[in-house]
Coordinates of C-alpha atoms in Angstrom, one line a residue:
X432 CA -34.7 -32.7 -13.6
X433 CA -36.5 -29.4 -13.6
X434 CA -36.4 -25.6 -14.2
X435 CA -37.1 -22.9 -12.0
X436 CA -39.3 -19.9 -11.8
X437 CA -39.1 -17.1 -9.1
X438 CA -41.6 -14.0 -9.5
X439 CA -41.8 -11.6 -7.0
X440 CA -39.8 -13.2 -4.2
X441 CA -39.3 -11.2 -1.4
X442 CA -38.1 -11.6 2.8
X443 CA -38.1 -9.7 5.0
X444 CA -37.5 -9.8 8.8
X445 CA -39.9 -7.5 10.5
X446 CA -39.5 -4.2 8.9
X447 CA -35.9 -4.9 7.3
X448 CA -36.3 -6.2 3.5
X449 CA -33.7 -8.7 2.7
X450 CA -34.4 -10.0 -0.6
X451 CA -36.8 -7.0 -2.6
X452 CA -38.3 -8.6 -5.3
X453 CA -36.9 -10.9 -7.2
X454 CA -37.7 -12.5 -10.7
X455 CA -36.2 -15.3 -12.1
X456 CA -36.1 -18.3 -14.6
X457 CA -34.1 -21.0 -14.3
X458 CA -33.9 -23.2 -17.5
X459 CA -33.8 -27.2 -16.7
X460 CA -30.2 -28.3 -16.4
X461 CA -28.6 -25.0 -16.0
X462 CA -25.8 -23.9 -13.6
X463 CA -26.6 -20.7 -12.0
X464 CA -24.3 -19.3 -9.6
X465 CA -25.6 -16.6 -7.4
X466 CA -22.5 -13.8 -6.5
X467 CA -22.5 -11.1 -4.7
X468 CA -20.8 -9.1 -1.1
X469 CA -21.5 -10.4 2.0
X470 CA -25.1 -9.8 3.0
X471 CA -25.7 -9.2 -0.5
X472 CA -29.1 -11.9 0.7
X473 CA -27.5 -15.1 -1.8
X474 CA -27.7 -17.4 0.7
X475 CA -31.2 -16.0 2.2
X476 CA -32.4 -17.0 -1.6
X477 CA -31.1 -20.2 -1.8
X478 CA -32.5 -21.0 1.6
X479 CA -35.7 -20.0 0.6
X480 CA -35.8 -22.3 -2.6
X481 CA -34.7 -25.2 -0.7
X482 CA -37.8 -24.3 1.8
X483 CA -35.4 -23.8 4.8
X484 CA -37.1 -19.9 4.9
X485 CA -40.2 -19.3 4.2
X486 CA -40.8 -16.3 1.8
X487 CA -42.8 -13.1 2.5
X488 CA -44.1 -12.5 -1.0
X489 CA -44.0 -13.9 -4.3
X490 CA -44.2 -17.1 -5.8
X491 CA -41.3 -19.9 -6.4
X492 CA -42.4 -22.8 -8.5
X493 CA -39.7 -25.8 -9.6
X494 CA -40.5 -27.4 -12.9
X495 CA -44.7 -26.5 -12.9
X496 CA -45.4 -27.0 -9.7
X497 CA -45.3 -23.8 -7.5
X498 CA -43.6 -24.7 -4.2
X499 CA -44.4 -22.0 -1.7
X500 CA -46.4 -24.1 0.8
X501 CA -44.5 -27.5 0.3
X502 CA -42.0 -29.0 2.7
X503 CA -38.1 -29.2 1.9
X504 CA -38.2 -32.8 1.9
X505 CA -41.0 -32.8 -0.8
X506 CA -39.4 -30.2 -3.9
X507 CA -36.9 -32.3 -4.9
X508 CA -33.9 -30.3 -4.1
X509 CA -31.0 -31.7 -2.7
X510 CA -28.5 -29.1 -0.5
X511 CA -24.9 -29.1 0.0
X512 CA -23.9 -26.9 3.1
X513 CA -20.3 -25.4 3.5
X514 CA -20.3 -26.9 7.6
X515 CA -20.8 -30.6 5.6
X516 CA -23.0 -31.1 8.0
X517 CA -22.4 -34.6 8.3
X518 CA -22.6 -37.1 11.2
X519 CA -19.4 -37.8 13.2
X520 CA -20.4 -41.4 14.7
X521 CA -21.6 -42.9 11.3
X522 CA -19.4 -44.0 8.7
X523 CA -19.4 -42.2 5.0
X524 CA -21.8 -45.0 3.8
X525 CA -23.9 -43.9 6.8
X526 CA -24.1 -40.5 6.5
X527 CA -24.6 -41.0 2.3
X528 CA -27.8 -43.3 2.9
X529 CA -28.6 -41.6 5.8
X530 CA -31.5 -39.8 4.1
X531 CA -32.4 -42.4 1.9
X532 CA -33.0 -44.8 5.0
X533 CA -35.4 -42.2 6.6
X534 CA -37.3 -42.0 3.1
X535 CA -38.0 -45.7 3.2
X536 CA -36.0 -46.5 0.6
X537 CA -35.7 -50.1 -0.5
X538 CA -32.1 -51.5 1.2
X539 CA -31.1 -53.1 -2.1
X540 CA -31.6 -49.7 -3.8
X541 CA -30.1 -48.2 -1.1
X542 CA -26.7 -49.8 -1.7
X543 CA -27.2 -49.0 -5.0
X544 CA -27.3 -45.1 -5.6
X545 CA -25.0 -44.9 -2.5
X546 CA -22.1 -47.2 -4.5
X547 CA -23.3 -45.6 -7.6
X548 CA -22.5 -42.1 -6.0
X549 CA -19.3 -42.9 -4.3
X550 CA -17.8 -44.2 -7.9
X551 CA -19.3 -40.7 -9.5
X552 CA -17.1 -38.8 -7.0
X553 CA -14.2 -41.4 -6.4
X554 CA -14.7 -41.8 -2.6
X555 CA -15.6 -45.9 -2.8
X556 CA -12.6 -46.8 -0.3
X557 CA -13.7 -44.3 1.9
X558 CA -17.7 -45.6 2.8
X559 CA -16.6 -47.5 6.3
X560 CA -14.6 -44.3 7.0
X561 CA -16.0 -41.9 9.8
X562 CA -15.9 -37.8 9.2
X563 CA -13.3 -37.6 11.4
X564 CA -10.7 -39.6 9.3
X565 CA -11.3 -37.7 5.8
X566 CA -9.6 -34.3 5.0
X567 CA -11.9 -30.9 4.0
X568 CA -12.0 -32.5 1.1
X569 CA -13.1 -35.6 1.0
X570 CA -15.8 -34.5 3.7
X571 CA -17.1 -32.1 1.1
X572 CA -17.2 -34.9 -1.5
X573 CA -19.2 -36.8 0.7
X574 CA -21.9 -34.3 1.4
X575 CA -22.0 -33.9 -2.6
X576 CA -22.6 -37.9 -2.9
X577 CA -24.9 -37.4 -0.1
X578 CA -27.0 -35.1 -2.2
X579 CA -26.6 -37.2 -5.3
X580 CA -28.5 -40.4 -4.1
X581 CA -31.3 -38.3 -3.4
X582 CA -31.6 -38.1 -7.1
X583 CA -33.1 -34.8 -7.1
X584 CA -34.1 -32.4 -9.9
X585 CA -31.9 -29.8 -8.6
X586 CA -28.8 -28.9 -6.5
X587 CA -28.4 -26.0 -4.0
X588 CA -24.8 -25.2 -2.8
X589 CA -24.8 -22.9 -0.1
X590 CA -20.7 -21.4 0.0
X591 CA -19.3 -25.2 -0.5
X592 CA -15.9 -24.4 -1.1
X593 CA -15.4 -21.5 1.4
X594 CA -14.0 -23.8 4.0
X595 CA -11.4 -25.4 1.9
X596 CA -7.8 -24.4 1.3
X597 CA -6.5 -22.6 -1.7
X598 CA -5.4 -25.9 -3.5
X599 CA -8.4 -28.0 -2.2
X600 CA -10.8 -25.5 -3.7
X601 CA -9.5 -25.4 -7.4
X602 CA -9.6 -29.1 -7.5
X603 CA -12.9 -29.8 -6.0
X604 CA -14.4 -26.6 -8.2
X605 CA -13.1 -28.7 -11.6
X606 CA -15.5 -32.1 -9.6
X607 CA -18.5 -29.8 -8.8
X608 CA -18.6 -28.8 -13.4
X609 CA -17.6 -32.2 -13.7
X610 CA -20.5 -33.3 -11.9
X611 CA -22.7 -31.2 -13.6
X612 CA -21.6 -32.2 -16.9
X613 CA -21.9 -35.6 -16.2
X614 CA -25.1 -35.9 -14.5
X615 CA -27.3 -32.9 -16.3
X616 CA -29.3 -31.6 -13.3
X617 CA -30.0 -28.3 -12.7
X618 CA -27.3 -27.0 -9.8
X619 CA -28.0 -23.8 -8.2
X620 CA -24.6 -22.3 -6.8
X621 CA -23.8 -19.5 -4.2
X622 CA -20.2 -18.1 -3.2
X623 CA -19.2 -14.1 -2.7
X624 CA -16.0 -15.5 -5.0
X625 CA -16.5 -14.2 -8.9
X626 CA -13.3 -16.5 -9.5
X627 CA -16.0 -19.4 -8.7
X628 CA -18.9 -18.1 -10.2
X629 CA -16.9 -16.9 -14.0
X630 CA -15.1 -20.8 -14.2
X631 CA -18.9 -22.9 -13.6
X632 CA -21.9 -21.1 -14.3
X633 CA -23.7 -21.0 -17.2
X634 CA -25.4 -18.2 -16.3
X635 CA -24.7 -15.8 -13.5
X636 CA -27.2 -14.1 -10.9
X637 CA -25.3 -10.6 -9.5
X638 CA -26.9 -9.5 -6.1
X639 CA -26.7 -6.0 -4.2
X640 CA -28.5 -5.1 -1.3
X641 CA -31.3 -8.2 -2.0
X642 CA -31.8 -7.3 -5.7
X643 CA -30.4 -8.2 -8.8
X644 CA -27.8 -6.0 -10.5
X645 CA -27.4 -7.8 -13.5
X646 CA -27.6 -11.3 -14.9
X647 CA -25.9 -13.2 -17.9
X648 CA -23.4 -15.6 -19.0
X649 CA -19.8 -14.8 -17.6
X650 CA -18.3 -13.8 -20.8
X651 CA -21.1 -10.8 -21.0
X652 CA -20.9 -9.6 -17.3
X653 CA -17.0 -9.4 -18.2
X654 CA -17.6 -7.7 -21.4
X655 CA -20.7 -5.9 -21.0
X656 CA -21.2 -5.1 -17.5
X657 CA -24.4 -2.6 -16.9
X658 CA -23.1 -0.6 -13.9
X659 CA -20.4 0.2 -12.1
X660 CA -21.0 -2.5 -9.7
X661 CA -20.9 -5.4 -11.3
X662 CA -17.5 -3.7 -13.5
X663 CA -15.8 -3.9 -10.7
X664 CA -17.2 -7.0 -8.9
X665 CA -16.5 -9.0 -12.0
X666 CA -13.0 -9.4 -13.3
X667 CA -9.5 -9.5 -11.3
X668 CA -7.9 -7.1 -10.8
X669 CA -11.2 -4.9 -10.5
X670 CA -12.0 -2.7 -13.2
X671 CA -10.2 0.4 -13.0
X672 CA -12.0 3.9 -12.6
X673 CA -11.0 7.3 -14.0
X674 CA -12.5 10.9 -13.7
X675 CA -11.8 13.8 -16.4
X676 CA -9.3 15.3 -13.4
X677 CA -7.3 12.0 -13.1
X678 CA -7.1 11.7 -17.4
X679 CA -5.0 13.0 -19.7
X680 CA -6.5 15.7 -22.6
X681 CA -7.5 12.6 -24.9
X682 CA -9.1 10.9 -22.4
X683 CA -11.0 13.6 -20.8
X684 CA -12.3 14.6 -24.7
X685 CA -13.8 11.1 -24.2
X686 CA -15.9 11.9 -21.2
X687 CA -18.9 13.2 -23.0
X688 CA -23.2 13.9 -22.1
X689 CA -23.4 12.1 -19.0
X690 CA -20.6 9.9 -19.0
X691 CA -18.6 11.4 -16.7
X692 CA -16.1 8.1 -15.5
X693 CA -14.1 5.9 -18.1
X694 CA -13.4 2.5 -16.8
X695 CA -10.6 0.4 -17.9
X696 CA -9.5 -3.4 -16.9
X697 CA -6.3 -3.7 -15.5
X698 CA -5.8 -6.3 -18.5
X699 CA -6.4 -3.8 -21.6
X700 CA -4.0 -1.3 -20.5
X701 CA -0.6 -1.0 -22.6
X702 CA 2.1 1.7 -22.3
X703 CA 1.8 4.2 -25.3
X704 CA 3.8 7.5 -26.4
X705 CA 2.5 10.5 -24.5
X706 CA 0.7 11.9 -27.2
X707 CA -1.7 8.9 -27.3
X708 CA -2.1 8.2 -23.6
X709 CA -5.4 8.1 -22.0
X710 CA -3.9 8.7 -18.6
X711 CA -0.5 9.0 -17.9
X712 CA 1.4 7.7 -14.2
X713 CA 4.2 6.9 -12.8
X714 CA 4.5 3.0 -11.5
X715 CA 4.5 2.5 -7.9
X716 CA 5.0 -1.5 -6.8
X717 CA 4.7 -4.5 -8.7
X718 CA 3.5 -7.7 -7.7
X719 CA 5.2 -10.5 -10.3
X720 CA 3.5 -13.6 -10.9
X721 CA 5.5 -15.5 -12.9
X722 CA 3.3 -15.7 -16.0
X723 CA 2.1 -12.1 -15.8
X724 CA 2.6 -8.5 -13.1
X725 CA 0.3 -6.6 -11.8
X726 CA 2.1 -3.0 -11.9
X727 CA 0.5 -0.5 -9.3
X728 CA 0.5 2.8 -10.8
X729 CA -0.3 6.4 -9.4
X730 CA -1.4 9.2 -11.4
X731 CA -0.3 12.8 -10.6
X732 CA -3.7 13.4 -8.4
X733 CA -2.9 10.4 -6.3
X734 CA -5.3 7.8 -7.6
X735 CA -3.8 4.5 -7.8
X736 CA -4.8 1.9 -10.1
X737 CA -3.5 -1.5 -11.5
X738 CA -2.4 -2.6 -14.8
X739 CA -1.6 -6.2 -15.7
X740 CA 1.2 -6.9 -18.0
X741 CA 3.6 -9.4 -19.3
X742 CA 5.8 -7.0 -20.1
X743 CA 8.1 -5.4 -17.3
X744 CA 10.5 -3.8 -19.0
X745 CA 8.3 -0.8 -20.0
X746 CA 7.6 -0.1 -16.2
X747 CA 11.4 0.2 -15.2
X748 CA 13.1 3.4 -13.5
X749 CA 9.3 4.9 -12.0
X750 CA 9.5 6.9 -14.5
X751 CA 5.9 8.6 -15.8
X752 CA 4.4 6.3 -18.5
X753 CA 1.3 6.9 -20.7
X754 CA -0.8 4.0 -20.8
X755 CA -3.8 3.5 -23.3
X756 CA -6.4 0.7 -25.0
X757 CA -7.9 0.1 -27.7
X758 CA -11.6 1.8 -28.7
X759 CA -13.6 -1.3 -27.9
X760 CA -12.4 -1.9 -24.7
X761 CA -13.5 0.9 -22.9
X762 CA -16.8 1.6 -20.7
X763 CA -18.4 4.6 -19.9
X764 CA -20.5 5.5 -16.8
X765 CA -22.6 8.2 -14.8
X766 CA -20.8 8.2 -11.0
X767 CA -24.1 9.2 -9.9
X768 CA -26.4 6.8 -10.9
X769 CA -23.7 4.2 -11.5
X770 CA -25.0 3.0 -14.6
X771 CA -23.3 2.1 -17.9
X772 CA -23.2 4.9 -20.5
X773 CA -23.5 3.4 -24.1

């Protein structure tokens, strides 16, 4: 197992910068999940670690050894793609020591990590299978195990969930932290879904534009997000956003310097007397869940905005509502530099 250290990584594709510079450390046996928007350059970074891209500045080093120059066969990173990317003629076995068998590897241990594997991820009846006969998956389980007999000291996932269905995903997120938890390695993790990154990392990486916005465990990028990015990216419903125009006399007098927006999850909002309301709006539509709603509200300007309750029966009639929460559960930010004002 091993850590990982990026200083001053950067790509870029003739004159278009990808990834700007990056720096970041990696602590041995830690799951990091990079999040961020579509061509937010997540996958570009993992690639790069793995070797698959070759970097145009900067220095990556896994454990002590710095692995700029070294071949993706020789840093000890194993890589689970979201395509599976596995052979359609070879059986699971196959495909599983597939890698193994180009390395050399003894056939006794062989057999070994590949039966080892398959018990780890419950897929032993399926090794004289071909691709073809497994579901999404048990395809995506084997390209896991594939990556586990490597034995290596850390695990890239590039989006491995994205092809999956709705149910198929939640149950093979729960494998991929029980993996972790079971085996100890350092697992490096990429998805544009914040649902993913909040339930496995240990630490999350928050990417914009091919820098990072913010980075920290998900209870602090919840709590104590730095702009008004990673507010909005993190947490569902997104946070919501008022101006001094769209809030009522108590809550503009707590727009003050240059905090000039008050954001509020959709989660922390309550209906209050008038008097004590922050904002005050008149529900719109709401979506019932069963356990909780999400009410969409308006506010005499016309913004919209959610609020999440599991109380209905405050919402009734559309009739205008003040809605408040409590001191410690509001942020402050500048709408022109889109930073957190504290």
């Amino acid at each position: 197992m091993a850590g990982l250290t990026l200083r001053n990584v950067a790509k870029s594709y003739d004159v278009t910068k990808v990834i700007e510079s990056i720096d970041l450390d990696i602590k041995d046996g830690e799951f990091v999940v990079f999040v961020g928007p579509s061509g937010c350059g997540k996958s570009t970074l993992l690639r790069m670690i793995a070797g698959l891209e070759d970097i145009s500045g900067g220095t990556i080093a896994i454990g002590d050894t710095v692995v700029n120059d070294v071949a993706p066969a020789k840093r000890g990173v194993a890589m689970v793609f979201q395509t599976y990317a596995l052979y359609p003629h070879m059986t699971v076995y196959k495909n599983m020591a597939f890698g193994l068998k180009q390395a050399k590897t003894p056939k006794d241990e062989i057999e070994t990590r590949v039966r080892k594997a398959a018990e780890i991820l419950e897929i032993t009846d399926l090794l004289e299978r071909t691709p073809r006969a497994l579901s999404g998956g048990q395809r995506q389980r084997v390209a896991i195990g594939r990556a586990i007999v490597r034995e290596p000291d850390v695990f890239l996932f590039d989006e491995p969930l994205s092809n999956l269905d709705a149910a198929l995903r939640v149950q093979t997120r729960i494998e991929i932290a029980r993996l972790h938890k079971r085996l100890g390695t350092t697992m490096i993790y990429v998805t544009h879904d914040q649902v993913e990154a909040m339930t496995l990392a240990d630490k999350i990486v928050v990417l914009r534009g091919g820098n990072i916005e913010q980075i920290g465990s998900p209870i602090e990028l919840y709590e104590d997000p730095q702009n008004m990015f990673v507010a909005q990216f993190i947490g569902s419903p997104k946070m919501n956003f008022f101006s001094a125009a769209e809030l009522a006399k108590k809550g503009q007098a707590l727009l003050k310097g240059d905090a000039d927006r008050l954001g509020i999850r959709p989660e922390h909002m309550v209906v209050c007397p008038a008097k004590d309301a922050l904002v005050t709006a008149t529900p719109d539509l709401v979506e019932n869940l069963g356990e909780n709603a999400l009410v969409h509200c308006k506010t005499e300007s016309g913004v919209e905005f959610i609020v999440k309750t599991t109380d209905l029966s405050k919402f009734t009639g559309g009739k205008k509502i003040g809605l408040t929460a409590s001191s410690d559960q509001l942020k402050f930010f500048n709408s022109s530099t889109q930073q957190r004002v504290k």
